[in-house]
Short mmCIF file of C-alpha atoms and ligand atoms in Angstrom, two decimals:
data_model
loop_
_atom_site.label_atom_id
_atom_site.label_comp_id
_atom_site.label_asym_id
_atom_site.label_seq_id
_atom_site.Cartn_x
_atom_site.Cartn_y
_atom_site.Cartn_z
CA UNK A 253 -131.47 41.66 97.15
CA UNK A 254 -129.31 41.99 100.79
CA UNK A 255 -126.05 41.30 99.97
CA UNK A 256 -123.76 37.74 101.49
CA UNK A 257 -120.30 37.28 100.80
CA UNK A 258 -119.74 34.82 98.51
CA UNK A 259 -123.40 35.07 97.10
CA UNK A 260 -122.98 34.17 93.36
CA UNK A 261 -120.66 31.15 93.99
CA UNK A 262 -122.17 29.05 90.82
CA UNK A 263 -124.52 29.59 87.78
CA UNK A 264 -127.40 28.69 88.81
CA UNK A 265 -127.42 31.27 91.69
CA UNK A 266 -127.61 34.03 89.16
CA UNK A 267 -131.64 34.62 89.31
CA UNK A 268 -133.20 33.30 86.22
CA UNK A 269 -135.86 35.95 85.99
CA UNK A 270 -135.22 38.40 83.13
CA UNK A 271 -135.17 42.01 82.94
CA UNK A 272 -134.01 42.92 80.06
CA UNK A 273 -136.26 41.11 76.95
CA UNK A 274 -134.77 39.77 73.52
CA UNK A 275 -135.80 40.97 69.96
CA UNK A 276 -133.97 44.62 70.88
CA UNK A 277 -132.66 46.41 67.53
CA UNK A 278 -128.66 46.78 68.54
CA UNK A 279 -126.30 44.28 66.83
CA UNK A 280 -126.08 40.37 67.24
CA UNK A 281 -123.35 39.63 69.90
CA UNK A 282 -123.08 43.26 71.53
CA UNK A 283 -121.16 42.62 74.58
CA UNK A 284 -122.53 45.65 76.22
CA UNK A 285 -126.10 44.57 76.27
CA UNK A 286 -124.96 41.41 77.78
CA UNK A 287 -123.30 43.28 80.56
CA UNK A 288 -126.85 45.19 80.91
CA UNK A 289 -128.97 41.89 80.95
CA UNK A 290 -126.52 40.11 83.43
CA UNK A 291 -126.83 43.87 85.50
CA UNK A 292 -130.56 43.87 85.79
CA UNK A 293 -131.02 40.59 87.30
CA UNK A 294 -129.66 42.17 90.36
CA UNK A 295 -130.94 45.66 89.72
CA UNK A 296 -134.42 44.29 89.29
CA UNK A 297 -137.49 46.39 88.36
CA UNK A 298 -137.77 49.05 90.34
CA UNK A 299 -135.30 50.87 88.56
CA UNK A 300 -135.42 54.28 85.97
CA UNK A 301 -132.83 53.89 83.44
CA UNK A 302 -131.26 57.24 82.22
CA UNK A 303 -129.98 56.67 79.05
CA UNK A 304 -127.27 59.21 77.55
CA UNK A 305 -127.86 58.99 73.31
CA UNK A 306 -125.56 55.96 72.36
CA UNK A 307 -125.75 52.13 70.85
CA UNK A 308 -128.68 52.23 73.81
CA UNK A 309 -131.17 54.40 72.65
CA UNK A 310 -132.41 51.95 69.94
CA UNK A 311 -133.02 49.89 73.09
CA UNK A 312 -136.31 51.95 73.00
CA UNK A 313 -138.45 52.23 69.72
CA UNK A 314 -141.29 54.64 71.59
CA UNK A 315 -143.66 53.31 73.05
CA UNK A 316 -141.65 50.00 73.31
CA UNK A 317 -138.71 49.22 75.36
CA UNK A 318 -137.01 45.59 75.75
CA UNK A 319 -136.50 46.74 79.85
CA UNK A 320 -139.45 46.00 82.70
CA UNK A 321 -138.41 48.99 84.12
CA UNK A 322 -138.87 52.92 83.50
CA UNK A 323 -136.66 54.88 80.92
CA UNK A 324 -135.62 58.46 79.79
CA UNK A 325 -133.45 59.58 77.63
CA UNK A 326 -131.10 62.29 77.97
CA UNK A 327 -128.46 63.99 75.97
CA UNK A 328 -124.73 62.69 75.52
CA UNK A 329 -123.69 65.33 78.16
CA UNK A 330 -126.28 65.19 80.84
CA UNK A 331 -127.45 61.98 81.82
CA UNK A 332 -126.25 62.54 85.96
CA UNK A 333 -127.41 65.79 85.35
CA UNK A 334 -131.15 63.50 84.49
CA UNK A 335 -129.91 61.32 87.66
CA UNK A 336 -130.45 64.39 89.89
CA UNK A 337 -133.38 65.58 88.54
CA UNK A 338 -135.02 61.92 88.68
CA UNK A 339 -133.64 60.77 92.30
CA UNK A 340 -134.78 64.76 93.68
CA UNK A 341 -138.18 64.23 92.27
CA UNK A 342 -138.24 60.71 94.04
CA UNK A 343 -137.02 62.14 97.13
CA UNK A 344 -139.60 64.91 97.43
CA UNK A 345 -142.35 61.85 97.01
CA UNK A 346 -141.30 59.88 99.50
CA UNK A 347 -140.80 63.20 101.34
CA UNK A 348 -144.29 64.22 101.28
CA UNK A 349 -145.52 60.62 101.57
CA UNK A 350 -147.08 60.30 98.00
CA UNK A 351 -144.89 57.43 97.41
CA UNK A 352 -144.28 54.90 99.96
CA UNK A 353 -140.59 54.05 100.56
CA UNK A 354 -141.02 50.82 99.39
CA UNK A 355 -141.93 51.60 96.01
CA UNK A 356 -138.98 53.91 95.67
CA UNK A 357 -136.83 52.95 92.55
CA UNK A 358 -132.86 52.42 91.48
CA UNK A 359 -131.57 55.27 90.08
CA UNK A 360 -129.02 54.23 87.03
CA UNK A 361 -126.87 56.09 84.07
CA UNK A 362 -126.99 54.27 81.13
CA UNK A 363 -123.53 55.16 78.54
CA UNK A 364 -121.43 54.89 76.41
CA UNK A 365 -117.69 55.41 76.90
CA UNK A 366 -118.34 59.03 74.45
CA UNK A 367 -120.44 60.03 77.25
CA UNK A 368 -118.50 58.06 80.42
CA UNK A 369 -114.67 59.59 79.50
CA UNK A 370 -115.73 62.21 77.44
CA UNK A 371 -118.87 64.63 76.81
CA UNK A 372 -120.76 63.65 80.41
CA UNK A 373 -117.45 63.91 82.70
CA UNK A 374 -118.65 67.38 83.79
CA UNK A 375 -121.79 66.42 84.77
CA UNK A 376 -120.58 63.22 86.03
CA UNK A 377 -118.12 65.02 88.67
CA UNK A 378 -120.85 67.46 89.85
CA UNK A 379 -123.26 64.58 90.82
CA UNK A 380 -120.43 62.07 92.71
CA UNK A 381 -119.30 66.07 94.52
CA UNK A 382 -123.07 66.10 95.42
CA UNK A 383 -122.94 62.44 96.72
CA UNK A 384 -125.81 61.70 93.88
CA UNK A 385 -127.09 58.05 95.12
CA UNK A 386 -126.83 56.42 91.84
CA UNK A 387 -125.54 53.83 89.58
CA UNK A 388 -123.64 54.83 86.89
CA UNK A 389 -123.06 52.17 84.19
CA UNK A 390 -120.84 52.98 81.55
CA UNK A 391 -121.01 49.83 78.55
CA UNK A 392 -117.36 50.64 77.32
CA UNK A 393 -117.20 50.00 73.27
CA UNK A 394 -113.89 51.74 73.41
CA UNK A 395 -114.84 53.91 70.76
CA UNK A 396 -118.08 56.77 69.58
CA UNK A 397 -119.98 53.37 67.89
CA UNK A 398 -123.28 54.83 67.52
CA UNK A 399 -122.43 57.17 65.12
CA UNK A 400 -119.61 55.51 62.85
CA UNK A 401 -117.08 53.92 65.03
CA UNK A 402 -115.24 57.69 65.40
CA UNK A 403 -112.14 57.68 68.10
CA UNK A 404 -113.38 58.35 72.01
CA UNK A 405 -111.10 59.17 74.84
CA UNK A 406 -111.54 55.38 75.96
CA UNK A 407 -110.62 54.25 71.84
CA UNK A 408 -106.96 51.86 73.08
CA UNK A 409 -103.37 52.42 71.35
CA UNK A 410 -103.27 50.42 68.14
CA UNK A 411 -106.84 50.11 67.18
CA UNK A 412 -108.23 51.51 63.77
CA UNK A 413 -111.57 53.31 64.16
CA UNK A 414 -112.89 55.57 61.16
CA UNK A 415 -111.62 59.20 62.67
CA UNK A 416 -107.81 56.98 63.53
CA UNK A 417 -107.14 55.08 60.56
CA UNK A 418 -103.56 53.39 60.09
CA UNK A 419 -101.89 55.65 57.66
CA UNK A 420 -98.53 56.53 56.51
CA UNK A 421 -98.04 59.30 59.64
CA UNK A 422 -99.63 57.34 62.32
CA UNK A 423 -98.86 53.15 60.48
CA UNK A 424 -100.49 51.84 64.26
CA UNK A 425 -103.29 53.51 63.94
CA UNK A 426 -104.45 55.44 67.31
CA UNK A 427 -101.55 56.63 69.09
CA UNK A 428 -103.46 57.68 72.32
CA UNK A 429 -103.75 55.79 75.15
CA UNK A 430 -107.07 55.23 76.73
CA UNK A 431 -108.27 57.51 79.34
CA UNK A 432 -108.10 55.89 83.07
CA UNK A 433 -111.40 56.93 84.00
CA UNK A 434 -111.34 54.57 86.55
CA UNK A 435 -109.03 56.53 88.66
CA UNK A 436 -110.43 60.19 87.78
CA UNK A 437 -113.47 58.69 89.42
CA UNK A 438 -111.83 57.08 92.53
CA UNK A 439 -110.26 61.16 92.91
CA UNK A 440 -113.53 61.86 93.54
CA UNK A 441 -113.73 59.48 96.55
CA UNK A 442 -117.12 57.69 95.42
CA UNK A 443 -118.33 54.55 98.05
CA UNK A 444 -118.08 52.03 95.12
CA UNK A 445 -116.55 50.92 91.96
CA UNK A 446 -116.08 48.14 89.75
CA UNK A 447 -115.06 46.71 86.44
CA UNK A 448 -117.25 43.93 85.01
CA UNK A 449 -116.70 41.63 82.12
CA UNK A 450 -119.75 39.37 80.85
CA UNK A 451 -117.59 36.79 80.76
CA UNK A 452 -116.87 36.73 84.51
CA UNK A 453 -120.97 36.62 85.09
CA UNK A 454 -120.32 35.79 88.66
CA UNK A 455 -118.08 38.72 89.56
CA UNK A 456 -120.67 40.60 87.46
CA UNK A 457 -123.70 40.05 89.73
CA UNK A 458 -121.58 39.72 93.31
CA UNK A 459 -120.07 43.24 92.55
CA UNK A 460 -123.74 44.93 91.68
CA UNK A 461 -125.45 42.66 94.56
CA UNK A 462 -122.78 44.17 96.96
CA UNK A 463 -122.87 48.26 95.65
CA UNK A 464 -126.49 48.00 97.02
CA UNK A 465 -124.89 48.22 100.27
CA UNK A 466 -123.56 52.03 99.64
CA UNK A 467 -125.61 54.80 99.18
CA UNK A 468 -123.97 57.84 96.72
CA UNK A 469 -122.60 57.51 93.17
CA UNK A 470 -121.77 53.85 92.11
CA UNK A 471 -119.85 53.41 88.63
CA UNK A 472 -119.89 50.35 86.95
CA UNK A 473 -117.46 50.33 84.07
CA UNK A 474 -118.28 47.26 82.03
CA UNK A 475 -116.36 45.39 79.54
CA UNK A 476 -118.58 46.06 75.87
CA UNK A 477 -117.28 44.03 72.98
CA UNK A 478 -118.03 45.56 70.00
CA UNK A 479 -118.60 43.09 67.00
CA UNK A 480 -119.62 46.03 64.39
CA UNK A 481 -117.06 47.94 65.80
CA UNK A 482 -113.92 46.05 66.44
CA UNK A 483 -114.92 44.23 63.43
CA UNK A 484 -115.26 40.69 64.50
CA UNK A 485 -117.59 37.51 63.86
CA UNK A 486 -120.16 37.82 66.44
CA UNK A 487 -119.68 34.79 67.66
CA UNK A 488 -116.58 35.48 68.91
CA UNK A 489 -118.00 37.89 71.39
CA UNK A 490 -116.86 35.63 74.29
CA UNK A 491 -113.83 34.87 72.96
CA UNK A 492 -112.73 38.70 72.67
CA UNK A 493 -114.21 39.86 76.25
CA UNK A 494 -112.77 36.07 77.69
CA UNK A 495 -109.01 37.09 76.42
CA UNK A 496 -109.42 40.88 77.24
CA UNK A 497 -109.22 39.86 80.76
CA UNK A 498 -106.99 36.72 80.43
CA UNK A 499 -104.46 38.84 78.65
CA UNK A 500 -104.31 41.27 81.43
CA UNK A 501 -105.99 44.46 79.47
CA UNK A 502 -108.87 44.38 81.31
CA UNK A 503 -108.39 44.26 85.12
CA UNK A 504 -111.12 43.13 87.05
CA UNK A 505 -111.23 45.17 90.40
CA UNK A 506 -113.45 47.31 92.34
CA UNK A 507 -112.70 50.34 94.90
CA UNK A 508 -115.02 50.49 98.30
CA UNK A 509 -114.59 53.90 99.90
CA UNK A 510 -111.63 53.94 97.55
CA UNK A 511 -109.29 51.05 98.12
CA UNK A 512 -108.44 49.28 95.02
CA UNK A 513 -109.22 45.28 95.60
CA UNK A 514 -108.22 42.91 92.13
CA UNK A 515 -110.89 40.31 92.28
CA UNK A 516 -109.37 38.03 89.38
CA UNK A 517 -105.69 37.83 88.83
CA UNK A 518 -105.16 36.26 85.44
CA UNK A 519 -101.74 34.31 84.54
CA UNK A 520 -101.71 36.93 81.65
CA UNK A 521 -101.71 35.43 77.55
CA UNK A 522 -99.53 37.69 75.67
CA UNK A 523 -102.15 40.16 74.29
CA UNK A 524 -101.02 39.29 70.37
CA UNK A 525 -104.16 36.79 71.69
CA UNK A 526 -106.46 39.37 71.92
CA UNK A 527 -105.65 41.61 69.50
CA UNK A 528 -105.30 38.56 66.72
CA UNK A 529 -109.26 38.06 67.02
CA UNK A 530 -109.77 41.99 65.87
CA UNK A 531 -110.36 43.53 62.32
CA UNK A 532 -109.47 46.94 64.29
CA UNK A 533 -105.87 45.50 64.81
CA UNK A 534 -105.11 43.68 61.63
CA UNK A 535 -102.87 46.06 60.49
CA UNK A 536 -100.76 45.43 63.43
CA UNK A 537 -100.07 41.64 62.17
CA UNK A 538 -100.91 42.48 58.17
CA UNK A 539 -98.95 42.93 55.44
CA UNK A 540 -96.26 43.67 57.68
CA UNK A 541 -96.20 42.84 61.63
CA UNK A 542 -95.72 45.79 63.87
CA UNK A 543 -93.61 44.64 66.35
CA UNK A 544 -93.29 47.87 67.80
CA UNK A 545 -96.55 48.75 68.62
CA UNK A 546 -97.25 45.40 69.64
CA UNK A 547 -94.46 45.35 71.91
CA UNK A 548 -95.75 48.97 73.39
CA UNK A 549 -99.58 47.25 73.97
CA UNK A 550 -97.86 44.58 75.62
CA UNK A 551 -95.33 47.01 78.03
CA UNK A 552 -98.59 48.76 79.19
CA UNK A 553 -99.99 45.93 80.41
CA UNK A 554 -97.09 44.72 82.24
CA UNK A 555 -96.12 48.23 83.45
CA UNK A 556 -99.79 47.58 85.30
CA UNK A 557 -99.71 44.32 86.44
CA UNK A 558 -96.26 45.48 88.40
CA UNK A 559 -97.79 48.14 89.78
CA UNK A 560 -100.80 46.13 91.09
CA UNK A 561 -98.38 43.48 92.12
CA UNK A 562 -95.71 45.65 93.58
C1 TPP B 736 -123.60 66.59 71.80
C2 TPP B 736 -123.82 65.46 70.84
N1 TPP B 736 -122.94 65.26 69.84
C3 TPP B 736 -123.14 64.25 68.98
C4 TPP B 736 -124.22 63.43 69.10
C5 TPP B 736 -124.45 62.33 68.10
N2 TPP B 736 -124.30 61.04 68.73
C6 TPP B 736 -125.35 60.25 69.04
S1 TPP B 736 -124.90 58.77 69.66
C7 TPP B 736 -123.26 59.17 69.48
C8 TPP B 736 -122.18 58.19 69.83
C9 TPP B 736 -122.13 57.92 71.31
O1 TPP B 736 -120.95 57.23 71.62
P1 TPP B 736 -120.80 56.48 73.00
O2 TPP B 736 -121.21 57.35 74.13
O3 TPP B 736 -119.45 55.89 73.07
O4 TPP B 736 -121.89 55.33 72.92
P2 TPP B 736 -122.02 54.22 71.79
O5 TPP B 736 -122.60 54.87 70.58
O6 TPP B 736 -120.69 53.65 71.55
O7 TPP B 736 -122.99 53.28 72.39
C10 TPP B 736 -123.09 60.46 68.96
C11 TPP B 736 -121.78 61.08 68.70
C12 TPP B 736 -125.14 63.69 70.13
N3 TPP B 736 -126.22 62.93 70.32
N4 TPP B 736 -124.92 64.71 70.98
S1 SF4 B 737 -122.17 49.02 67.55
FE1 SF4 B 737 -121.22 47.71 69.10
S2 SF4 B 737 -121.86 48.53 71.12
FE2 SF4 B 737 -123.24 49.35 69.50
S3 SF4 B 737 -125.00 47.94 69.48
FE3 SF4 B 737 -123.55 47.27 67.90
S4 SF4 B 737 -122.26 45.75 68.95
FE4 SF4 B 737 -123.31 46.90 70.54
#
């Protein structure tokens, strides 16, 4: 799909041809696969998925997958490391002529935020040093959900997950704040960047219609709410990934060759919205409000929004 400016202007200019089928085994109202399925009708077909152990690897119940497209799975740590071996092996086809360049395929990470911030990073800065052509799409959960909901380096101040419970040391529950993996990757002076949200499906599918344009490591850092995790009806999956952005926590930007460009500047809800809709932050409103902690949520996001603003 060549790129326009301005391509996905309304809904029905999103392609209606699926890529990724229903009837997959991960949880009703997982905002990540949305992300995915809204992904691949850019992406296409012609695409081999490498999948770092996550929520995503009960995508694929061997020999089924829900994707028309080719899979492997790797380890939590190596998934770029699979990139490389995958777009080399490519290469040296088309190289020797065994595969004509038309057939060649898309070249995309699948993880988890465990794997994006955390137990892939090294891997992950050895392929954008070695100008990998790739997409890298990281399905943010904010948290190690596969496995129990434990803390990851992208888990947000204030939320509860089973390895940061709210206790009498630590009353707000995680007092990190979440890695800006957004920026260790912009360091590294990749061609293209972007946050996505579901929710924003047209930014969504202009942002991975455009990366087509740049060859070398593309990341992709999409919005994943988590109902299992963040303990919420699924049904308020739009809701939650609707206010994330509204409320200002999740910025909606990309980076060509490196400059920063907001593509949605939202009049900012105070993020009590957000946070209300969340069994992982009810002990910041029950029994007893935190204001404190609320109040420190809230400064982050403002303490952004100047600097983006100036
Ligand atoms: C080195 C290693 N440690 C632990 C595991 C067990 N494990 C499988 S999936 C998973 C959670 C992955 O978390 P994340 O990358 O955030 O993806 P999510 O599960 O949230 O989709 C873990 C810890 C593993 N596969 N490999
Ligand atoms: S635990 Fe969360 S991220 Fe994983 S499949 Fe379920 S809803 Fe999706």
């Amino acid at each position: 799909m060549a790129w326009e400016p301005h391509m996905f202007k309304e809904l029905h200019q999103i392609p209606r041809e699926e890529h990724v089928f229903p009837g997959t085994p991960l949880c009703a109202g997982c905002g990540g696969l949305e992300s995915l399925r809204l992904a691949s009708k850019v992406l296409g077909s012609h695409v081999v998925y490498v999948n770092a152990a996550g929520c995503f690897t009960n995508l694929a119940a061997f020999p089924f997958t829900p994707l028309d497209a080719s899979w492997l799975y790797t380890t939590m740590g190596s998934a770029p490391a699979g990139a490389q071996g995958v777009r080399d092996a490519l290469d040296v086809l088309i190289a020797k002529g065994r595969l004509p360049k038309e057939e060649d395929l898309k070249v995309v990470v699948l993880g988890g935020d465990g794997s994006t911030y955390d137990m892939a990073l090294s891997s992950t800065s050895g392929a954008i040093t070695r100008k990998l052509d790739f997409y890298y799409f990281c399905y943010d959960n904010e948290a190690y959900g596969n496995t129990g909901v434990q803390l990851s380096p992208a888990t947000p101040y204030g939320a509860r997950t089973s390895t940061s419970p709210c206790g009498v040391q630590h009353p707000a529950g995680t007092t990190q704040e979440k890695k800006d993996i957004f920026e260790i990757w912009r360091a590294h002076k990749p061609p293209y960047m972007a946050t996505v949200s579901p929710r924003f499906p047209l930014d969504l599918e202009e942002k991975f219609a455009r990366a087509e344009e740049y060859r070398g490591p593309k990341l992709f850092l999409a919005f994943a709410a988590c109902p299992t995790g963040w303990l919420f009806d699924p049904a308020y999956t739009p809701d939650v990934a609707r206010l994330a952005v509204e409320c200002g926590l999740w910025p909606l930007k990309e980076a060509i060759n490196g400059t920063v460009t907001h593509t949605y500047i939202p009049k900012r809800k105070p993020v009590e919205e957000y946070l209300k809709l969340q069994g992982r932050f009810r002990h910041l409103f029950e029994p007893t409000r935190q204001d404190e902690a609320i109040r420190h949520i809230q400064a982050r996001v403002d303490d952004y929004w100047k600097q983006v603003n100036g």
